[in-house]
PDB file of C-alpha atoms in Angstrom:
ATOM      1  CA  MET A 692      -9.097   2.752   3.123  1.00 39.00           C
ATOM      2  CA  ASN A 693     -10.918   4.221   6.114  1.00 42.00           C
ATOM      3  CA  LEU A 694      -8.596   6.682   7.823  1.00 45.00           C
ATOM      4  CA  PRO A 695      -9.641   8.792  10.828  1.00 48.00           C
ATOM      5  CA  VAL A 696      -7.846  11.753   9.214  1.00 63.00           C
ATOM      6  CA  SER A 697      -7.112  12.224   5.526  1.00 79.00           C
ATOM      7  CA  PRO A 698      -3.431  11.679   4.605  1.00 85.00           C
ATOM      8  CA  GLU A 699      -2.991  15.279   3.476  1.00 82.00           C
ATOM      9  CA  ALA A 700      -3.922  16.484   6.971  1.00 83.00           C
ATOM     10  CA  MET A 701      -1.598  14.101   8.844  1.00 88.00           C
ATOM     11  CA  THR A 702       1.676  15.270  10.345  1.00 88.00           C
ATOM     12  CA  VAL A 703       4.866  13.219  10.376  1.00 89.00           C
ATOM     13  CA  GLU A 704       4.039  12.071  13.898  1.00 89.00           C
ATOM     14  CA  ASP A 705       0.504  11.133  12.841  1.00 89.00           C
ATOM     15  CA  ARG A 706       1.868   8.978  10.040  1.00 90.00           C
ATOM     16  CA  HIS A 707       4.429   7.358  12.281  1.00 87.00           C
ATOM     17  CA  GLN A 708       1.795   6.504  14.869  1.00 85.00           C
ATOM     18  CA  SER A 709      -0.460   5.127  12.155  1.00 84.00           C
ATOM     19  CA  TRP A 710       2.282   2.674  11.217  1.00 80.00           C
ATOM     20  CA  ILE A 711       2.787   1.590  14.817  1.00 76.00           C
ATOM     21  CA  ASN A 712      -0.878   1.377  15.797  1.00 71.00           C
ATOM     22  CA  ARG A 713      -2.462   0.072  12.647  1.00 62.00           C
ATOM     23  CA  GLU A 714      -0.173  -1.336   9.960  1.00 57.00           C
ATOM     24  CA  MET A 715       1.715  -3.617  12.328  1.00 57.00           C
ATOM     25  CA  THR A 716      -1.548  -5.237  13.410  1.00 55.00           C
ATOM     26  CA  GLY A 717      -2.869  -5.745   9.877  1.00 51.00           C
ATOM     27  CA  TYR A 718      -4.601  -3.170   7.729  1.00 48.00           C
ATOM     28  CA  GLY A 719      -6.119  -2.840   4.287  1.00 50.00           C
ATOM     29  CA  ASN A 720      -6.146  -6.585   3.556  1.00 55.00           C
ATOM     30  CA  VAL A 721      -2.355  -6.605   3.723  1.00 63.00           C
ATOM     31  CA  ASN A 722      -0.285  -8.649   6.160  1.00 69.00           C
ATOM     32  CA  TRP A 723       2.450  -6.188   7.096  1.00 77.00           C
ATOM     33  CA  ASP A 724       4.257  -8.590   9.458  1.00 79.00           C
ATOM     34  CA  TYR A 725       7.523  -9.666   7.816  1.00 84.00           C
ATOM     35  CA  GLY A 726       8.953 -11.418  10.907  1.00 82.00           C
ATOM     36  CA  LYS A 727       7.828 -14.902   9.890  1.00 84.00           C
ATOM     37  CA  GLU A 728       9.151 -14.430   6.365  1.00 89.00           C
ATOM     38  CA  LEU A 729      12.539 -13.300   7.710  1.00 89.00           C
ATOM     39  CA  LEU A 730      12.678 -16.495   9.770  1.00 88.00           C
ATOM     40  CA  GLU A 731      11.984 -18.571   6.666  1.00 90.00           C
ATOM     41  CA  ILE A 732      14.705 -16.814   4.682  1.00 93.00           C
ATOM     42  CA  LEU A 733      17.246 -17.217   7.470  1.00 91.00           C
ATOM     43  CA  GLU A 734      16.370 -20.877   7.973  1.00 92.00           C
ATOM     44  CA  ARG A 735      16.919 -21.512   4.267  1.00 93.00           C
ATOM     45  CA  HIS A 736      20.367 -19.923   4.397  1.00 94.00           C
ATOM     46  CA  PHE A 737      21.336 -21.651   7.656  1.00 95.00           C
ATOM     47  CA  ARG A 738      20.621 -25.010   6.037  1.00 95.00           C
ATOM     48  CA  VAL A 739      22.743 -24.097   3.024  1.00 96.00           C
ATOM     49  CA  ILE A 740      25.628 -23.139   5.321  1.00 96.00           C
ATOM     50  CA  GLU A 741      25.311 -26.466   7.159  1.00 96.00           C
ATOM     51  CA  LYS A 742      25.394 -28.366   3.876  1.00 96.00           C
ATOM     52  CA  ILE A 743      28.493 -26.537   2.717  1.00 97.00           C
ATOM     53  CA  LEU A 744      30.535 -26.509   5.945  1.00 96.00           C
ATOM     54  CA  GLY A 745      29.072 -29.418   7.886  1.00 96.00           C
ATOM     55  CA  ARG A 746      26.313 -29.353  10.474  1.00 94.00           C
ATOM     56  CA  GLU A 747      28.401 -30.387  13.486  1.00 93.00           C
ATOM     57  CA  ALA A 748      30.989 -27.706  12.785  1.00 94.00           C
ATOM     58  CA  VAL A 749      28.683 -24.730  12.310  1.00 95.00           C
ATOM     59  CA  ALA A 750      25.304 -25.418  13.990  1.00 94.00           C
ATOM     60  CA  PRO A 751      26.410 -24.257  17.489  1.00 93.00           C
ATOM     61  CA  HIS A 752      27.819 -21.050  15.999  1.00 94.00           C
ATOM     62  CA  LEU A 753      24.628 -20.361  14.051  1.00 93.00           C
ATOM     63  CA  PHE A 754      22.658 -20.660  17.288  1.00 91.00           C
ATOM     64  CA  LYS A 755      24.961 -18.206  19.066  1.00 90.00           C
ATOM     65  CA  MET A 756      24.569 -15.718  16.217  1.00 88.00           C
ATOM     66  CA  LEU A 757      20.873 -15.195  16.898  1.00 86.00           C
ATOM     67  CA  PRO A 758      20.369 -11.704  18.390  1.00 82.00           C
ATOM     68  CA  GLY A 759      17.845 -10.700  20.983  1.00 74.00           C
ATOM     69  CA  PRO A 760      17.070 -11.598  24.611  1.00 70.00           C
ATOM     70  CA  ASP A 761      15.519 -14.802  25.947  1.00 69.00           C
ATOM     71  CA  ILE A 762      16.520 -17.115  23.108  1.00 75.00           C
ATOM     72  CA  GLU A 763      14.875 -20.472  23.801  1.00 77.00           C
ATOM     73  CA  GLY A 764      16.268 -23.941  23.049  1.00 80.00           C
ATOM     74  CA  SER A 765      19.733 -25.352  22.566  1.00 85.00           C
ATOM     75  CA  THR A 766      19.825 -25.367  18.739  1.00 89.00           C
ATOM     76  CA  TRP A 767      18.861 -22.797  16.170  1.00 90.00           C
ATOM     77  CA  GLU A 768      15.997 -25.047  14.988  1.00 90.00           C
ATOM     78  CA  GLU A 769      14.548 -25.108  18.509  1.00 87.00           C
ATOM     79  CA  ALA A 770      15.010 -21.353  18.802  1.00 84.00           C
ATOM     80  CA  PHE A 771      13.141 -20.819  15.546  1.00 84.00           C
ATOM     81  CA  GLU A 772      10.248 -22.950  16.781  1.00 81.00           C
ATOM     82  CA  GLU A 773       9.876 -20.687  19.816  1.00 74.00           C
ATOM     83  CA  TYR A 774      10.583 -17.435  18.015  1.00 67.00           C
ATOM     84  CA  LEU A 775       7.762 -14.915  17.824  1.00 63.00           C
ATOM     85  CA  PRO A 776       7.725 -12.574  14.822  1.00 57.00           C
ATOM     86  CA  LEU A 777       8.207  -9.633  17.186  1.00 59.00           C
ATOM     87  CA  THR A 778      11.588 -11.060  18.187  1.00 68.00           C
ATOM     88  CA  THR A 779      12.991 -10.162  14.773  1.00 76.00           C
ATOM     89  CA  GLN A 780      12.929  -6.519  15.842  1.00 77.00           C
ATOM     90  CA  TRP A 781      16.508  -7.142  16.963  1.00 81.00           C
ATOM     91  CA  TRP A 782      17.580  -8.009  13.424  1.00 85.00           C
ATOM     92  CA  GLU A 783      19.093  -5.465  11.055  1.00 90.00           C
ATOM     93  CA  ALA A 784      16.840  -6.613   8.207  1.00 92.00           C
ATOM     94  CA  ASP A 785      13.770  -5.901  10.331  1.00 89.00           C
ATOM     95  CA  LYS A 786      14.972  -2.345  10.913  1.00 91.00           C
ATOM     96  CA  LEU A 787      15.663  -1.959   7.195  1.00 94.00           C
ATOM     97  CA  LEU A 788      12.142  -3.102   6.321  1.00 93.00           C
ATOM     98  CA  ASP A 789      10.623  -0.792   8.950  1.00 91.00           C
ATOM     99  CA  ASN A 790      12.398   2.127   7.288  1.00 94.00           C
ATOM    100  CA  ALA A 791      11.303   0.931   3.852  1.00 95.00           C
ATOM    101  CA  ALA A 792       7.667   0.746   4.993  1.00 92.00           C
ATOM    102  CA  LEU A 793       7.720   4.182   6.637  1.00 93.00           C
ATOM    103  CA  TYR A 794       9.229   5.739   3.548  1.00 96.00           C
ATOM    104  CA  GLY A 795       7.472   3.590   0.961  1.00 95.00           C
ATOM    105  CA  PHE A 796       3.897   3.813   2.201  1.00 92.00           C
ATOM    106  CA  TYR A 797       3.911   6.967   4.319  1.00 93.00           C
ATOM    107  CA  GLY A 798       6.499   9.155   2.589  1.00 95.00           C
ATOM    108  CA  ILE A 799       8.493   9.854   5.752  1.00 95.00           C
ATOM    109  CA  THR A 800      11.925   8.889   7.093  1.00 94.00           C
ATOM    110  CA  ASP A 801      13.139   7.532  10.396  1.00 89.00           C
ATOM    111  CA  PRO A 802      12.368  10.283  12.946  1.00 85.00           C
ATOM    112  CA  GLU A 803      16.029  10.377  13.981  1.00 89.00           C
ATOM    113  CA  VAL A 804      17.259  11.414  10.510  1.00 92.00           C
ATOM    114  CA  PRO A 805      17.959  15.187  10.395  1.00 93.00           C
ATOM    115  CA  LEU A 806      16.484  17.156   7.504  1.00 92.00           C
ATOM    116  CA  ALA A 807      19.887  17.922   5.985  1.00 92.00           C
ATOM    117  CA  LYS A 808      20.713  14.208   5.753  1.00 95.00           C
ATOM    118  CA  ARG A 809      17.439  12.922   4.290  1.00 94.00           C
ATOM    119  CA  VAL A 810      18.262  13.060   0.582  1.00 94.00           C
ATOM    120  CA  GLU A 811      21.335  10.935   1.240  1.00 96.00           C
ATOM    121  CA  TRP A 812      19.367   8.646   3.616  1.00 96.00           C
ATOM    122  CA  VAL A 813      16.578   8.005   1.099  1.00 96.00           C
ATOM    123  CA  ALA A 814      19.050   7.213  -1.685  1.00 96.00           C
ATOM    124  CA  ALA A 815      20.957   4.833   0.593  1.00 97.00           C
ATOM    125  CA  LEU A 816      17.706   3.157   1.658  1.00 97.00           C
ATOM    126  CA  ALA A 817      16.725   2.498  -1.957  1.00 96.00           C
ATOM    127  CA  THR A 818      20.117   0.975  -2.708  1.00 97.00           C
ATOM    128  CA  GLU A 819      20.137  -1.129   0.448  1.00 97.00           C
ATOM    129  CA  ILE A 820      16.619  -2.503   0.014  1.00 97.00           C
ATOM    130  CA  ALA A 821      17.339  -3.418  -3.609  1.00 96.00           C
ATOM    131  CA  ASP A 822      20.576  -5.173  -2.605  1.00 97.00           C
ATOM    132  CA  PHE A 823      18.794  -7.030   0.210  1.00 96.00           C
ATOM    133  CA  CYS A 824      16.125  -8.380  -2.130  1.00 95.00           C
ATOM    134  CA  GLN A 825      18.770  -9.415  -4.649  1.00 95.00           C
ATOM    135  CA  LEU A 826      20.529 -11.472  -1.959  1.00 93.00           C
ATOM    136  CA  ALA A 827      17.540 -12.769   0.014  1.00 93.00           C
ATOM    137  CA  GLN A 828      15.272 -13.529  -2.952  1.00 93.00           C
ATOM    138  CA  PRO A 829      12.029 -13.051  -0.984  1.00 93.00           C
ATOM    139  CA  ASN A 830       8.743 -14.607  -2.054  1.00 92.00           C
ATOM    140  CA  PRO A 831       7.287 -12.431  -4.867  1.00 92.00           C
ATOM    141  CA  GLN A 832       3.884 -12.813  -3.177  1.00 91.00           C
ATOM    142  CA  GLY A 833       5.224 -12.002   0.291  1.00 91.00           C
ATOM    143  CA  VAL A 834       5.258  -8.858   2.387  1.00 91.00           C
ATOM    144  CA  ILE A 835       9.032  -8.287   2.106  1.00 94.00           C
ATOM    145  CA  HIS A 836       8.722  -7.994  -1.666  1.00 95.00           C
ATOM    146  CA  LEU A 837       5.692  -5.724  -1.229  1.00 94.00           C
ATOM    147  CA  VAL A 838       7.417  -3.367   1.217  1.00 94.00           C
ATOM    148  CA  SER A 839      10.551  -3.264  -0.924  1.00 97.00           C
ATOM    149  CA  GLN A 840       8.589  -2.409  -4.060  1.00 97.00           C
ATOM    150  CA  LEU A 841       6.704   0.328  -2.223  1.00 96.00           C
ATOM    151  CA  ALA A 842       9.991   1.965  -1.210  1.00 97.00           C
ATOM    152  CA  LEU A 843      11.556   1.629  -4.664  1.00 97.00           C
ATOM    153  CA  SER A 844       8.402   2.858  -6.395  1.00 97.00           C
ATOM    154  CA  ARG A 845       8.153   5.916  -4.162  1.00 96.00           C
ATOM    155  CA  TYR A 846      11.819   6.636  -4.749  1.00 96.00           C
ATOM    156  CA  ALA A 847      11.140   6.593  -8.498  1.00 95.00           C
ATOM    157  CA  ILE A 848       8.144   8.927  -8.062  1.00 94.00           C
ATOM    158  CA  ASP A 849      10.088  11.309  -5.810  1.00 94.00           C
ATOM    159  CA  ARG A 850      12.882  11.528  -8.386  1.00 92.00           C
ATOM    160  CA  GLY A 851      10.539  11.627 -11.387  1.00 90.00           C
ATOM    161  CA  GLU A 852      12.556   8.842 -13.022  1.00 91.00           C
ATOM    162  CA  GLY A 853      12.047   5.118 -13.500  1.00 94.00           C
ATOM    163  CA  ASP A 854       8.846   3.148 -13.120  1.00 95.00           C
ATOM    164  CA  VAL A 855       6.308   1.916 -10.575  1.00 96.00           C
ATOM    165  CA  ASP A 856       4.814  -1.559 -10.136  1.00 96.00           C
ATOM    166  CA  LEU A 857       1.036  -1.894 -10.276  1.00 95.00           C
ATOM    167  CA  GLN A 858       0.609  -3.317  -6.762  1.00 94.00           C
ATOM    168  CA  SER A 859       2.446  -0.351  -5.243  1.00 95.00           C
ATOM    169  CA  LEU A 860       0.440   2.111  -7.319  1.00 95.00           C
ATOM    170  CA  ALA A 861      -2.802   0.473  -6.156  1.00 92.00           C
ATOM    171  CA  LEU A 862      -1.774   0.752  -2.485  1.00 92.00           C
ATOM    172  CA  PHE A 863      -0.628   4.347  -2.977  1.00 93.00           C
ATOM    173  CA  GLY A 864      -3.968   5.235  -4.545  1.00 90.00           C
ATOM    174  CA  GLY A 865      -6.221   3.267  -2.200  1.00 87.00           C
ATOM    175  CA  VAL A 866      -7.663   1.021  -4.930  1.00 86.00           C
ATOM    176  CA  THR A 867      -7.296  -2.614  -5.949  1.00 86.00           C
ATOM    177  CA  GLU A 868      -4.704  -3.802  -8.426  1.00 88.00           C
ATOM    178  CA  GLY A 869      -7.573  -4.971 -10.620  1.00 86.00           C
ATOM    179  CA  ARG A 870      -8.889  -1.419 -10.684  1.00 82.00           C
ATOM    180  CA  ILE A 871      -5.477  -0.152 -11.789  1.00 87.00           C
ATOM    181  CA  ARG A 872      -5.534  -2.603 -14.695  1.00 85.00           C
ATOM    182  CA  ASN A 873      -9.005  -1.394 -15.649  1.00 81.00           C
ATOM    183  CA  ILE A 874      -7.813   2.209 -15.521  1.00 80.00           C
ATOM    184  CA  LEU A 875      -4.862   1.324 -17.765  1.00 82.00           C
ATOM    185  CA  SER A 876      -7.261  -0.046 -20.357  1.00 76.00           C
ATOM    186  CA  SER A 877      -8.909   3.390 -20.584  1.00 66.00           C
ATOM    187  CA  ASN A 878      -7.602   5.697 -23.281  1.00 58.00           C
ATOM    188  CA  ASP A 879      -7.810   8.761 -21.021  1.00 59.00           C
ATOM    189  CA  SER A 880      -6.276   7.330 -17.846  1.00 65.00           C
ATOM    190  CA  GLY A 881      -3.050   9.329 -18.208  1.00 75.00           C
ATOM    191  CA  LEU A 882      -0.984   6.369 -16.980  1.00 84.00           C
ATOM    192  CA  GLU A 883       1.873   5.370 -19.278  1.00 88.00           C
ATOM    193  CA  LYS A 884       2.728   1.675 -19.350  1.00 88.00           C
ATOM    194  CA  VAL A 885       6.277   0.282 -19.360  1.00 89.00           C
ATOM    195  CA  GLY A 886       5.793  -3.453 -19.727  1.00 90.00           C
ATOM    196  CA  GLN A 887       3.781  -4.488 -16.670  1.00 89.00           C
ATOM    197  CA  ARG A 888       4.605  -1.254 -14.839  1.00 93.00           C
ATOM    198  CA  VAL A 889       3.906   2.467 -15.329  1.00 93.00           C
ATOM    199  CA  THR A 890       6.231   5.433 -15.615  1.00 94.00           C
ATOM    200  CA  ALA A 891       6.989   7.282 -12.393  1.00 93.00           C
ATOM    201  CA  ALA A 892       5.979  10.617 -13.932  1.00 90.00           C
ATOM    202  CA  SER A 893       2.519   9.402 -14.984  1.00 89.00           C
ATOM    203  CA  ALA A 894       2.029   7.664 -11.613  1.00 91.00           C
ATOM    204  CA  ALA A 895       2.832  10.919  -9.797  1.00 90.00           C
ATOM    205  CA  ALA A 896       0.311  12.839 -11.913  1.00 85.00           C
ATOM    206  CA  TRP A 897      -2.419  10.244 -11.317  1.00 86.00           C
ATOM    207  CA  LEU A 898      -1.813  10.148  -7.569  1.00 89.00           C
ATOM    208  CA  LYS A 899      -2.377  13.899  -7.278  1.00 82.00           C
ATOM    209  CA  GLY A 900      -6.059  13.186  -7.711  1.00 67.00           C
ATOM    210  CA  ARG A 901      -6.150  10.503  -5.000  1.00 82.00           C
ATOM    211  CA  LYS A 902      -7.049  11.768  -1.530  1.00 81.00           C
ATOM    212  CA  GLU A 903      -6.032   8.391  -0.060  1.00 86.00           C
ATOM    213  CA  HIS A 904      -2.411   8.891  -1.110  1.00 90.00           C
ATOM    214  CA  PHE A 905       0.278   9.760   1.438  1.00 92.00           C
ATOM    215  CA  ALA A 906       2.294  12.279  -0.573  1.00 92.00           C
ATOM    216  CA  SER A 907       5.978  12.451   0.385  1.00 94.00           C
ATOM    217  CA  ILE A 908       6.667  14.964   3.138  1.00 93.00           C
ATOM    218  CA  TRP A 909      10.138  13.796   4.156  1.00 93.00           C
ATOM    219  CA  GLN A 910      11.635  16.785   2.279  1.00 91.00           C
ATOM    220  CA  GLN A 911      10.158  19.287   4.765  1.00 89.00           C
ATOM    221  CA  ASP A 912      10.740  19.952   8.441  1.00 87.00           C
ATOM    222  CA  ASP A 913       8.763  17.649  10.716  1.00 82.00           C
ATOM    223  CA  GLU A 914       7.324  20.629  12.573  1.00 80.00           C
ATOM    224  CA  VAL A 915       5.603  22.015   9.482  1.00 77.00           C
ATOM    225  CA  GLU A 916       1.830  21.724   9.811  1.00 73.00           C
ATOM    226  CA  PRO A 917      -0.029  20.375   6.760  1.00 69.00           C
ATOM    227  CA  GLU A 918      -1.840  23.048   4.774  1.00 61.00           C
ATOM    228  CA  ALA A 919      -5.588  22.763   4.506  1.00 51.00           C
ATOM    229  CA  ALA A 920      -6.683  21.578   1.104  1.00 49.00           C
ATOM    230  CA  SER A 921      -8.681  23.939  -1.075  1.00 51.00           C
ATOM    231  CA  ASN A 922     -12.385  23.186  -1.317  1.00 50.00           C
ATOM    232  CA  ASP A 923     -12.602  24.645  -4.819  1.00 53.00           C
ATOM    233  CA  PHE A 924     -12.966  22.351  -7.799  1.00 52.00           C
ATOM    234  CA  VAL A 925     -10.405  22.787 -10.557  1.00 53.00           C
ATOM    235  CA  ASP A 926     -11.810  20.283 -13.065  1.00 61.00           C
ATOM    236  CA  ASP A 927     -15.226  19.514 -14.565  1.00 73.00           C
ATOM    237  CA  VAL A 928     -17.608  18.215 -11.911  1.00 77.00           C
ATOM    238  CA  VAL A 929     -20.147  15.405 -12.073  1.00 80.00           C
ATOM    239  CA  PHE A 930     -23.134  14.779  -9.792  1.00 85.00           C
ATOM    240  CA  VAL A 931     -23.278  11.200  -8.524  1.00 88.00           C
ATOM    241  CA  PRO A 932     -25.779   9.515  -6.162  1.00 89.00           C
ATOM    242  CA  VAL A 933     -24.725   8.719  -2.601  1.00 85.00           C
ATOM    243  CA  ALA A 934     -26.064   5.771  -0.571  1.00 84.00           C
ATOM    244  CA  ALA A 935     -26.948   5.829   3.136  1.00 76.00           C
ATOM    245  CA  ASP A 936     -23.559   4.329   4.058  1.00 70.00           C
ATOM    246  CA  GLY A 937     -21.710   7.190   2.342  1.00 70.00           C
ATOM    247  CA  SER A 938     -20.622   5.165  -0.692  1.00 78.00           C
ATOM    248  CA  PHE A 939     -21.345   6.654  -4.105  1.00 85.00           C
ATOM    249  CA  PHE A 940     -21.674   5.536  -7.694  1.00 90.00           C
ATOM    250  CA  HIS A 941     -18.380   5.550  -9.625  1.00 87.00           C
ATOM    251  CA  PRO A 942     -16.632   3.904 -12.648  1.00 86.00           C
ATOM    252  CA  GLY A 943     -15.047   1.202 -10.479  1.00 84.00           C
ATOM    253  CA  LEU A 944     -18.428  -0.476  -9.984  1.00 89.00           C
ATOM    254  CA  ALA A 945     -18.484  -2.160 -13.378  1.00 88.00           C
ATOM    255  CA  ARG A 946     -18.956  -5.913 -13.108  1.00 87.00           C
ATOM    256  CA  SER A 947     -17.932  -7.970 -16.122  1.00 87.00           C
ATOM    257  CA  GLY A 948     -17.777  -4.682 -17.978  1.00 87.00           C
ATOM    258  CA  LYS A 949     -21.341  -3.602 -17.159  1.00 91.00           C
ATOM    259  CA  PHE A 950     -23.134  -1.441 -14.595  1.00 93.00           C
ATOM    260  CA  MET A 951     -26.343  -2.830 -13.065  1.00 93.00           C
ATOM    261  CA  ILE A 952     -28.936  -0.110 -12.436  1.00 94.00           C
ATOM    262  CA  GLY A 953     -32.440  -0.345 -10.959  1.00 93.00           C
ATOM    263  CA  ALA A 954     -34.479  -2.043  -8.242  1.00 92.00           C
ATOM    264  CA  LYS A 955     -34.332  -5.799  -7.676  1.00 89.00           C
ATOM    265  CA  GLY A 956     -36.105  -7.596 -10.495  1.00 89.00           C
ATOM    266  CA  GLU A 957     -36.017  -4.472 -12.650  1.00 91.00           C
ATOM    267  CA  GLU A 958     -32.286  -4.097 -13.161  1.00 92.00           C
ATOM    268  CA  VAL A 959     -30.922  -2.932 -16.496  1.00 93.00           C
ATOM    269  CA  SER A 960     -27.280  -3.335 -17.535  1.00 93.00           C
ATOM    270  CA  HIS A 961     -25.432  -0.393 -19.051  1.00 94.00           C
ATOM    271  CA  PRO A 962     -22.144  -0.750 -20.958  1.00 92.00           C
ATOM    272  CA  THR A 963     -20.618   2.579 -19.905  1.00 91.00           C
ATOM    273  CA  PHE A 964     -20.443   4.682 -16.771  1.00 89.00           C
ATOM    274  CA  GLU A 965     -21.976   7.696 -18.540  1.00 90.00           C
ATOM    275  CA  ASP A 966     -24.984   5.654 -19.695  1.00 92.00           C
ATOM    276  CA  ALA A 967     -25.501   4.225 -16.208  1.00 92.00           C
ATOM    277  CA  LEU A 968     -25.160   7.631 -14.534  1.00 91.00           C
ATOM    278  CA  GLY A 969     -27.652   9.111 -16.981  1.00 92.00           C
ATOM    279  CA  ALA A 970     -30.155   6.383 -16.068  1.00 93.00           C
ATOM    280  CA  LEU A 971     -29.626   6.984 -12.341  1.00 93.00           C
ATOM    281  CA  GLN A 972     -30.193  10.719 -12.740  1.00 90.00           C
ATOM    282  CA  LYS A 973     -33.625  10.059 -14.277  1.00 91.00           C
ATOM    283  CA  MET A 974     -34.803   7.830 -11.401  1.00 92.00           C
ATOM    284  CA  ALA A 975     -36.945   9.110  -8.529  1.00 88.00           C
ATOM    285  CA  THR A 976     -34.846   6.870  -6.279  1.00 92.00           C
ATOM    286  CA  PRO A 977     -31.546   5.891  -7.923  1.00 93.00           C
ATOM    287  CA  ARG A 978     -30.521   2.299  -7.268  1.00 94.00           C
ATOM    288  CA  TRP A 979     -27.350   0.504  -8.302  1.00 94.00           C
ATOM    289  CA  ARG A 980     -25.452  -2.643  -7.510  1.00 92.00           C
ATOM    290  CA  ARG A 981     -22.100  -2.513  -5.716  1.00 88.00           C
ATOM    291  CA  PRO A 982     -19.927  -4.807  -3.533  1.00 85.00           C
ATOM    292  CA  ASN A 983     -19.980  -4.538   0.265  1.00 78.00           C
ATOM    293  CA  ASP A 984     -16.931  -4.911   2.521  1.00 67.00           C
ATOM    294  CA  ALA A 985     -17.167  -8.699   2.194  1.00 72.00           C
ATOM    295  CA  GLY A 986     -17.134  -8.470  -1.598  1.00 75.00           C
ATOM    296  CA  ASN A 987     -20.795  -9.431  -1.997  1.00 84.00           C
ATOM    297  CA  TRP A 988     -22.709  -7.466  -4.625  1.00 89.00           C
ATOM    298  CA  GLY A 989     -26.007  -5.940  -3.500  1.00 90.00           C
ATOM    299  CA  ILE A 990     -28.351  -3.129  -4.457  1.00 92.00           C
ATOM    300  CA  VAL A 991     -28.187   0.217  -2.644  1.00 90.00           C
ATOM    301  CA  SER A 992     -30.446   3.253  -2.904  1.00 91.00           C
ATOM    302  CA  GLY A 993     -29.296   6.822  -3.359  1.00 89.00           C
ATOM    303  CA  ARG A 994     -30.194   9.181  -0.525  1.00 83.00           C
ATOM    304  CA  ASP A 995     -28.345  12.265  -1.742  1.00 81.00           C
ATOM    305  CA  TRP A 996     -26.149  13.628  -4.536  1.00 83.00           C
ATOM    306  CA  LYS A 997     -22.576  14.912  -4.408  1.00 79.00           C
ATOM    307  CA  ARG A 998     -20.288  16.804  -6.715  1.00 77.00           C
ATOM    308  CA  ILE A 999     -17.001  15.173  -7.617  1.00 79.00           C
ATOM    309  CA  GLU A1000     -14.319  16.082 -10.128  1.00 73.00           C
ATOM    310  CA  ARG A1001     -14.465  14.066 -13.332  1.00 72.00           C
ATOM    311  CA  ARG A1002     -10.735  13.290 -13.204  1.00 67.00           C
ATOM    312  CA  GLN A1003     -11.133  11.846  -9.716  1.00 68.00           C
ATOM    313  CA  LEU A1004     -14.016   9.688 -10.936  1.00 69.00           C
ATOM    314  CA  LEU A1005     -11.897   8.346 -13.792  1.00 65.00           C
ATOM    315  CA  SER A1006      -9.259   7.209 -11.301  1.00 62.00           C
ATOM    316  CA  MET A1007     -11.730   5.021  -9.369  1.00 63.00           C
TER     317      MET A1007
END
């Protein structure tokens, strides 16, 4: 997750603008546009209504129900064919999902909600988004389900009760879901499993070590400036090699359970991160294999070394 400013330094307005300028246009390998999915859900329910009450009796009324300006066509089917996802901004469900995304991913509320009303607003949002999903039955692989789970998972973390799904935790922490599963297999991860989810309390503790996480700030006044993070280390530190592109060696680079260390044609596999790091530290020029942005694994050379807290390394 390549942010121009770290989440901990972003104000409420910064986070809100990030949603408008970046998430709505696609970001982090996630399609955040739920307009098309809302159309599909509504079409499914319109067809059920027609089957129950009769197409001739209800179709004209269904067409007239569609909100928004410049509705094209003479039937709701024709209108749907011409509908752009942006048109759903006139729908109440779209507004609900916007609020769920702002709260779920960014930890903020609608800018119009006064501070004194936010506890009540957040609780109502959680109830409403859960009820909506129960009625609409969105695709479990779709963005509506994703946004809803983000909001419900954050609500659980904020309260310190309940549990968090793995996809939400991965997005909160700026890692892949596969990496979360690998972390869960570690005895010292600190994450407590509840079926295929983790407890909210353990998720909150793990996220404290993730600089990519947007911690909730809806509980404070919007005018409060973020405090600068301390540069001091509070845990054991480890020296890791850094490549020219700024990437560094970490536990998430295991491939099929092994770390590949060394120059091309001279690579040696190591079963643990500690073994691999030890080998890198002995090299004149440390070299290791890691995936690029396209997911292709290649060898990079270390140009420098950096200190990083061990607990942060274990979360990668």
